[in-house]
Amino acid sequence: MNYKLLTPGPLTTTSTVKKVMMQDHCTWDDEYKTITQEIRQELLDLAEVSAIDYTTILMQGSGSFGVESVLSSMLRPNDHILVCVNGAYGHRMVDMCERHQVTHTVYEVPETKALKAKDIQRILESDTSITALAMVHSETTSGILNDLEAISAVAAQQGVLFIVDAMSSFGGIPINVGELKIDFLVSSANKCIQGVPGFSFVLAKRHELLKRKHLAKTISLDLYDQYVTMEKDGKWRFTSPTHTVLAFRQALEELRLEGGITQRFLRYSTNNCLLRRKMSELGYEPLLDKHQGPFISSFLYPKNQDFDFKSFYNHLKINGFVIYPGKISDVDCFRIGNIGEVYPEDIHRLSEVIGKYGEVAHVS
Ligand SMILES: *Cc1c(COP(=O)(O)O)cnc(C)c1O
């Protein structure tokens, strides 16, 4: 069945992105290596940084592989990292630190609240053994957009290594990685750049990366080794997801044609505002009252009827849309993403479909 994915990655891609995957590409061919190098440079351009200060490393696997690659191969034995948590992806970073026995402290706020720069500053000031800070920019668990600017200022002022999971935000909102002094930013192919799943990428401050060789706890997630091989001529260390790479190049080209990140951000924001307005008209209450990001929104199960997510989901699916269940631990909600090949007309059509569900539920 064909449907639009209103899930924040994998998401609905264009037919042109899908079409370029019809070619099987050789991995050691010069042309292919050039594509990898162009992608690496294009990502630096999107991050508004120069190839002197920063480099891009592509890493096989989903987004978590990129995050784990940084956490397991870029921290020294005497590093101590403060991990900020307000959702599942922050928790995942904590799990990674535990698994790799990285010394860490957790700063956690409820899933419906944003991280507070002031709290983080207080923790860093009171514990000077902390040398690094990790945060999630857009917490896909709830849809919250954490205050990257304010927190980055604290990281810079305290002089700690700054690691950002910008998985569901990079490419969909302007992020000046250099100005924000981010040392490692992680994102993946199948989120706001609108490619298909298969690899993650790390934008790394070059001199920090170069200082952190031979620290890896695994072979395949060794970010430094991956960099050394890729930096030579664009060859990936191990088999690369060739079809995904071709799709990603096309997706980058389409991002350019759309008018770059500013225009994409505008489209996502327009989608998101329209979605939340329409949902409110239909009587669905948003989970968040503040800090709502432009990528994904959580809505509470309606109180006044016997809401059954499964039947709601199926009703949407047979009418051409797929959404996500909620991911908040203690509140019943569902999530609707508005990134990917999604436009206001899709949101209008979606709200008609959701409106019909209300009628159906009412009648039965
Ligand atoms: C998608 C996502 C990830 C990575 O998840 P994978 O399933 O490994 O791709 C990490 N952090 C955030 C905030 C995400 O949205």
Short mmCIF file of C-alpha atoms and ligand atoms in Angstrom, two decimals:
data_model
loop_
_atom_site.label_atom_id
_atom_site.label_comp_id
_atom_site.label_asym_id
_atom_site.label_seq_id
_atom_site.Cartn_x
_atom_site.Cartn_y
_atom_site.Cartn_z
CA MET A 1 0.00 0.00 0.00
CA ASN A 2 1.30 3.45 -0.84
CA TYR A 3 1.18 6.04 1.90
CA LYS A 4 2.92 9.20 3.05
CA LEU A 5 5.14 8.70 6.04
CA LEU A 6 4.41 11.27 8.70
CA THR A 7 7.19 9.73 10.74
CA PRO A 8 10.37 11.67 11.30
CA GLY A 9 12.75 9.35 9.50
CA PRO A 10 12.63 7.21 7.56
CA LEU A 11 10.35 9.64 5.82
CA THR A 12 8.73 10.04 2.44
CA THR A 13 11.38 10.79 -0.17
CA THR A 14 10.85 12.13 -3.67
CA SER A 15 10.49 9.77 -6.60
CA THR A 16 13.70 11.25 -8.03
CA VAL A 17 15.63 10.30 -4.88
CA LYS A 18 14.23 6.78 -5.12
CA LYS A 19 15.00 6.56 -8.83
CA VAL A 20 18.76 7.16 -8.55
CA MET A 21 18.98 4.01 -6.44
CA MET A 22 18.31 1.91 -9.54
CA GLN A 23 22.04 1.78 -10.18
CA ASP A 24 24.49 -0.64 -8.58
CA HIS A 25 27.69 1.24 -7.96
CA CYS A 26 31.22 -0.02 -7.51
CA THR A 27 32.75 1.17 -4.21
CA TRP A 28 36.39 1.57 -5.25
CA ASP A 29 35.59 3.29 -8.52
CA ASP A 30 36.97 6.85 -8.69
CA GLU A 31 33.61 8.27 -9.64
CA TYR A 32 32.04 6.81 -6.52
CA LYS A 33 34.81 8.06 -4.28
CA THR A 34 34.32 11.52 -5.75
CA ILE A 35 30.64 11.37 -4.86
CA THR A 36 31.60 10.64 -1.24
CA GLN A 37 34.00 13.58 -1.20
CA GLU A 38 31.38 15.91 -2.68
CA ILE A 39 28.85 14.84 -0.07
CA ARG A 40 31.37 15.49 2.70
CA GLN A 41 32.06 18.98 1.38
CA GLU A 42 28.37 19.77 0.83
CA LEU A 43 27.62 18.88 4.46
CA LEU A 44 30.32 21.29 5.60
CA ASP A 45 28.69 23.99 3.47
CA LEU A 46 25.31 23.29 5.05
CA ALA A 47 26.92 23.56 8.48
CA GLU A 48 28.48 26.89 7.43
CA VAL A 49 32.01 25.74 8.29
CA SER A 50 35.25 25.52 6.34
CA ALA A 51 37.13 22.35 5.48
CA ILE A 52 40.09 23.76 7.37
CA ASP A 53 38.32 23.82 10.72
CA TYR A 54 35.91 20.93 10.25
CA THR A 55 35.59 17.62 8.47
CA THR A 56 32.73 15.24 7.74
CA ILE A 57 32.95 11.54 8.44
CA LEU A 58 30.27 9.26 7.01
CA MET A 59 29.55 6.16 9.08
CA GLN A 60 27.63 3.07 8.01
CA GLY A 61 24.48 2.23 9.95
CA SER A 62 21.57 4.22 11.34
CA GLY A 63 21.87 7.45 13.31
CA SER A 64 22.64 5.72 16.59
CA PHE A 65 25.78 4.24 15.05
CA GLY A 66 27.11 7.75 14.51
CA VAL A 67 26.33 8.78 18.09
CA GLU A 68 27.89 5.62 19.47
CA SER A 69 30.90 6.11 17.24
CA VAL A 70 31.55 9.52 18.83
CA LEU A 71 30.87 8.39 22.41
CA SER A 72 32.95 5.22 22.11
CA SER A 73 35.93 6.56 20.19
CA MET A 74 36.33 10.27 20.96
CA LEU A 75 36.52 10.31 24.75
CA ARG A 76 39.72 9.77 26.68
CA PRO A 77 39.90 7.56 29.78
CA ASN A 78 40.03 10.63 32.01
CA ASP A 79 37.11 12.38 30.30
CA HIS A 80 33.89 12.87 32.23
CA ILE A 81 30.80 13.67 30.22
CA LEU A 82 27.59 15.38 31.27
CA VAL A 83 24.72 13.84 29.30
CA CYS A 84 21.56 15.93 29.08
CA VAL A 85 18.33 13.97 28.96
CA ASN A 86 14.75 14.92 28.19
CA GLY A 87 13.69 11.94 26.14
CA ALA A 88 14.56 8.54 24.72
CA TYR A 89 17.49 9.72 22.62
CA GLY A 90 19.20 11.33 25.58
CA HIS A 91 18.67 8.07 27.48
CA ARG A 92 20.24 6.19 24.60
CA MET A 93 23.41 8.27 24.97
CA VAL A 94 23.49 7.42 28.66
CA ASP A 95 23.15 3.71 27.80
CA MET A 96 26.06 4.05 25.39
CA CYS A 97 28.23 5.69 28.04
CA GLU A 98 27.37 2.88 30.43
CA ARG A 99 28.14 0.18 27.88
CA HIS A 100 31.48 1.73 26.98
CA GLN A 101 32.31 2.58 30.57
CA VAL A 102 32.63 6.27 29.88
CA THR A 103 32.55 8.29 33.10
CA HIS A 104 29.32 10.24 32.96
CA THR A 105 26.86 12.34 34.92
CA VAL A 106 23.23 12.62 33.91
CA TYR A 107 21.27 15.85 33.91
CA GLU A 108 17.64 14.94 33.39
CA VAL A 109 14.43 16.95 33.10
CA PRO A 110 10.92 15.63 32.36
CA GLU A 111 10.21 14.69 28.74
CA THR A 112 7.83 17.62 28.34
CA LYS A 113 10.36 20.19 29.52
CA ALA A 114 13.30 21.71 27.66
CA LEU A 115 16.88 21.42 28.90
CA LYS A 116 17.91 24.50 30.84
CA ALA A 117 21.22 26.17 30.02
CA LYS A 118 21.37 27.67 33.52
CA ASP A 119 21.11 24.25 35.20
CA ILE A 120 23.81 22.91 32.92
CA GLN A 121 26.04 25.84 33.73
CA ARG A 122 25.53 25.25 37.45
CA ILE A 123 26.47 21.56 37.13
CA LEU A 124 29.58 22.33 35.09
CA GLU A 125 30.67 25.00 37.55
CA SER A 126 30.16 22.78 40.57
CA ASP A 127 31.95 19.75 39.12
CA THR A 128 35.14 20.75 37.37
CA SER A 129 36.02 17.13 36.57
CA ILE A 130 33.43 17.30 33.77
CA THR A 131 35.22 17.71 30.44
CA ALA A 132 32.45 17.08 27.92
CA LEU A 133 28.78 17.78 27.31
CA ALA A 134 26.29 15.89 25.15
CA MET A 135 22.77 16.96 24.23
CA VAL A 136 19.98 16.20 21.78
CA HIS A 137 18.89 19.22 19.75
CA SER A 138 15.46 18.12 18.57
CA GLU A 139 14.18 15.44 20.97
CA THR A 140 12.10 13.33 18.61
CA THR A 141 10.51 11.62 21.62
CA SER A 142 8.26 14.62 22.25
CA GLY A 143 9.06 17.09 19.48
CA ILE A 144 10.83 19.52 21.81
CA LEU A 145 13.50 21.73 20.34
CA ASN A 146 16.17 22.27 22.98
CA ASP A 147 17.91 25.63 23.15
CA LEU A 148 21.10 24.84 21.26
CA GLU A 149 22.30 28.46 21.21
CA ALA A 150 22.09 28.96 24.97
CA ILE A 151 23.58 25.57 25.83
CA SER A 152 26.38 25.94 23.28
CA ALA A 153 27.31 29.26 24.90
CA VAL A 154 27.62 27.49 28.25
CA ALA A 155 29.74 24.70 26.72
CA ALA A 156 32.05 27.25 25.11
CA GLN A 157 32.32 29.36 28.25
CA GLN A 158 33.15 26.30 30.37
CA GLY A 159 35.55 24.97 27.73
CA VAL A 160 34.08 21.46 27.54
CA LEU A 161 33.96 19.22 24.49
CA PHE A 162 30.53 19.73 22.94
CA ILE A 163 28.67 16.83 21.32
CA VAL A 164 25.28 17.37 19.69
CA ASP A 165 22.79 14.79 18.44
CA ALA A 166 21.18 16.89 15.71
CA MET A 167 19.67 13.85 14.07
CA SER A 168 16.19 15.15 13.44
CA SER A 169 17.14 18.81 13.03
CA PHE A 170 20.25 19.16 10.86
CA GLY A 171 19.23 20.23 7.36
CA GLY A 172 15.80 21.35 8.55
CA ILE A 173 16.83 24.38 10.58
CA PRO A 174 19.86 26.64 10.21
CA ILE A 175 22.70 25.49 12.53
CA ASN A 176 25.94 27.42 12.34
CA VAL A 177 28.16 24.66 13.66
CA GLY A 178 31.28 26.84 13.76
CA GLU A 179 29.71 29.80 15.54
CA LEU A 180 28.10 27.48 18.07
CA LYS A 181 31.52 25.88 18.60
CA ILE A 182 30.16 22.38 18.27
CA ASP A 183 32.95 19.80 18.34
CA PHE A 184 30.96 16.79 17.12
CA LEU A 185 27.53 17.03 15.49
CA VAL A 186 25.79 13.82 14.48
CA SER A 187 22.96 13.41 12.01
CA SER A 188 21.81 10.79 9.52
CA ALA A 189 20.85 10.27 5.91
CA ASN A 190 17.15 9.68 6.43
CA LYS A 191 16.04 12.74 8.36
CA CYS A 192 15.88 16.39 7.27
CA ILE A 193 18.21 15.97 4.28
CA GLN A 194 15.50 13.59 3.03
CA GLY A 195 17.61 10.67 1.93
CA VAL A 196 17.01 7.00 2.68
CA PRO A 197 18.37 5.05 5.68
CA GLY A 198 21.85 3.55 5.62
CA PHE A 199 24.43 5.87 7.12
CA SER A 200 24.99 8.58 9.68
CA PHE A 201 27.40 11.48 9.43
CA VAL A 202 29.55 13.31 11.93
CA LEU A 203 30.68 16.91 11.51
CA ALA A 204 33.85 17.06 13.54
CA LYS A 205 36.11 19.88 14.57
CA ARG A 206 39.30 18.75 12.94
CA HIS A 207 41.78 19.52 15.68
CA GLU A 208 39.64 17.80 18.32
CA LEU A 209 39.30 14.74 16.11
CA LEU A 210 43.05 14.62 15.46
CA LYS A 211 43.76 14.78 19.18
CA ARG A 212 41.60 11.74 19.77
CA LYS A 213 43.09 8.88 17.80
CA HIS A 214 43.32 5.27 18.98
CA LEU A 215 40.73 5.66 21.74
CA ALA A 216 38.09 3.49 20.11
CA LYS A 217 36.57 0.58 21.94
CA THR A 218 35.40 -1.10 18.72
CA ILE A 219 36.86 -1.49 15.24
CA SER A 220 33.82 -0.68 13.13
CA LEU A 221 32.76 2.44 15.03
CA ASP A 222 36.24 3.94 15.21
CA LEU A 223 35.58 7.48 14.02
CA TYR A 224 39.24 8.35 13.74
CA ASP A 225 40.13 5.35 11.59
CA GLN A 226 37.07 5.97 9.43
CA TYR A 227 38.26 9.55 8.97
CA VAL A 228 41.83 8.59 8.05
CA THR A 229 40.68 6.21 5.31
CA MET A 230 37.94 8.51 3.99
CA GLU A 231 40.16 11.56 4.03
CA LYS A 232 42.67 9.99 1.62
CA ASP A 233 40.40 9.78 -1.40
CA GLY A 234 36.81 9.25 -0.32
CA LYS A 235 37.01 5.49 0.13
CA TRP A 236 34.91 4.12 2.98
CA ARG A 237 36.76 1.67 5.27
CA PHE A 238 34.24 -1.15 4.90
CA THR A 239 31.42 -1.79 2.43
CA SER A 240 29.42 1.38 2.08
CA PRO A 241 25.66 1.62 1.48
CA THR A 242 26.08 2.50 -2.19
CA HIS A 243 22.42 2.99 -3.05
CA THR A 244 21.92 5.17 0.00
CA VAL A 245 24.92 7.28 -0.97
CA LEU A 246 23.52 7.88 -4.47
CA ALA A 247 20.14 8.76 -2.98
CA PHE A 248 21.79 11.13 -0.52
CA ARG A 249 23.64 12.98 -3.25
CA GLN A 250 20.35 13.47 -5.08
CA ALA A 251 18.65 14.56 -1.84
CA LEU A 252 21.36 17.18 -1.29
CA GLU A 253 20.84 18.45 -4.83
CA GLU A 254 17.10 18.73 -4.17
CA LEU A 255 17.74 20.59 -0.92
CA ARG A 256 19.77 23.09 -2.94
CA LEU A 257 16.99 23.41 -5.53
CA GLU A 258 14.43 24.01 -2.80
CA GLY A 259 16.49 27.03 -1.76
CA GLY A 260 18.67 25.53 0.95
CA ILE A 261 18.06 25.06 4.65
CA THR A 262 16.30 28.42 5.10
CA GLN A 263 13.57 27.48 2.64
CA ARG A 264 13.26 23.95 3.98
CA PHE A 265 12.95 25.30 7.50
CA LEU A 266 10.19 27.58 6.26
CA ARG A 267 8.31 24.67 4.66
CA TYR A 268 8.65 22.49 7.77
CA SER A 269 7.55 25.35 10.02
CA THR A 270 4.56 26.07 7.79
CA ASN A 271 3.60 22.37 7.82
CA ASN A 272 4.00 22.23 11.57
CA CYS A 273 1.95 25.34 12.35
CA LEU A 274 -0.80 24.25 10.00
CA LEU A 275 -0.83 20.76 11.50
CA ARG A 276 -1.12 22.03 15.04
CA ARG A 277 -3.82 24.54 14.11
CA LYS A 278 -5.87 21.92 12.29
CA MET A 279 -5.45 19.39 15.10
CA SER A 280 -6.57 21.95 17.62
CA GLU A 281 -9.66 22.71 15.51
CA LEU A 282 -10.38 18.99 15.51
CA GLY A 283 -10.13 18.91 19.30
CA TYR A 284 -6.73 17.27 19.70
CA GLU A 285 -4.60 18.78 22.42
CA PRO A 286 -0.85 19.11 21.94
CA LEU A 287 1.48 17.51 24.49
CA LEU A 288 3.76 20.53 24.63
CA ASP A 289 2.81 24.04 25.53
CA LYS A 290 6.30 25.42 24.97
CA HIS A 291 9.48 24.69 23.02
CA GLN A 292 7.62 22.86 20.25
CA GLY A 293 10.03 22.21 17.38
CA PRO A 294 9.07 22.36 13.69
CA PHE A 295 9.64 18.66 12.90
CA ILE A 296 7.32 16.42 14.88
CA SER A 297 4.42 17.00 17.27
CA SER A 298 2.87 14.87 19.99
CA PHE A 299 -0.87 14.95 20.62
CA LEU A 300 -2.71 13.61 23.65
CA TYR A 301 -5.31 10.90 23.22
CA PRO A 302 -8.66 12.71 23.29
CA LYS A 303 -10.24 12.39 26.71
CA ASN A 304 -13.89 12.53 25.83
CA GLN A 305 -14.09 9.38 23.73
CA ASP A 306 -12.81 5.85 23.84
CA PHE A 307 -9.77 6.57 21.74
CA ASP A 308 -8.16 3.50 20.27
CA PHE A 309 -4.78 4.26 18.70
CA LYS A 310 -4.75 1.07 16.64
CA SER A 311 -8.04 1.88 14.90
CA PHE A 312 -7.00 5.53 14.48
CA TYR A 313 -3.71 4.38 12.94
CA ASN A 314 -5.49 1.98 10.58
CA HIS A 315 -8.03 4.61 9.57
CA LEU A 316 -5.17 6.95 8.63
CA LYS A 317 -3.21 4.20 6.90
CA ILE A 318 -6.04 3.12 4.59
CA ASN A 319 -6.43 6.80 3.75
CA GLY A 320 -2.78 7.20 2.84
CA PHE A 321 -0.91 8.34 5.95
CA VAL A 322 1.27 6.58 8.48
CA ILE A 323 1.97 8.14 11.87
CA TYR A 324 3.94 7.18 14.98
CA PRO A 325 2.76 5.99 18.35
CA GLY A 326 3.77 8.14 21.32
CA LYS A 327 7.11 7.64 22.99
CA ILE A 328 6.52 9.52 26.22
CA SER A 329 6.71 7.22 29.22
CA ASP A 330 3.71 8.31 31.26
CA VAL A 331 1.27 10.06 28.93
CA ASP A 332 -0.91 8.47 26.25
CA CYS A 333 -0.15 10.30 23.03
CA PHE A 334 0.66 9.81 19.37
CA ARG A 335 3.09 11.65 17.13
CA ILE A 336 2.81 13.20 13.69
CA GLY A 337 5.92 14.19 11.81
CA ASN A 338 5.85 16.83 9.11
CA ILE A 339 9.27 16.44 7.50
CA GLY A 340 10.14 14.77 4.21
CA GLU A 341 8.23 15.19 0.97
CA VAL A 342 5.31 16.74 2.83
CA TYR A 343 3.53 19.99 1.93
CA PRO A 344 0.65 22.03 3.34
CA GLU A 345 -1.78 20.30 0.93
CA ASP A 346 -0.85 16.98 2.56
CA ILE A 347 -1.63 18.44 5.99
CA HIS A 348 -4.99 19.70 4.70
CA ARG A 349 -5.80 16.25 3.35
CA LEU A 350 -4.63 14.64 6.60
CA SER A 351 -6.91 16.83 8.68
CA GLU A 352 -9.87 15.88 6.51
CA VAL A 353 -9.06 12.23 7.10
CA ILE A 354 -8.67 12.77 10.84
CA GLY A 355 -11.95 14.73 10.89
CA LYS A 356 -13.69 11.74 9.32
CA TYR A 357 -12.32 9.49 12.06
CA GLY A 358 -14.00 11.70 14.64
CA GLU A 359 -17.30 11.30 12.79
CA VAL A 360 -16.86 7.54 12.50
CA ALA A 361 -16.04 7.27 16.22
CA HIS A 362 -19.08 9.41 17.04
CA VAL A 363 -21.52 7.38 15.02
CA SER A 364 -20.39 3.96 16.28
C1 LIG B 1 16.37 9.26 14.61
C2 LIG B 1 17.11 9.73 15.78
C3 LIG B 1 18.28 9.08 16.24
C4 LIG B 1 18.85 7.86 15.60
O1 LIG B 1 17.99 6.80 15.57
P1 LIG B 1 18.29 5.58 14.60
O2 LIG B 1 17.06 4.73 14.76
O3 LIG B 1 19.51 4.92 15.07
O4 LIG B 1 18.45 6.16 13.23
C5 LIG B 1 18.98 9.65 17.28
N1 LIG B 1 18.55 10.78 17.87
C6 LIG B 1 17.44 11.43 17.48
C7 LIG B 1 17.04 12.67 18.17
C8 LIG B 1 16.67 10.91 16.43
O5 LIG B 1 15.58 11.57 16.04
#
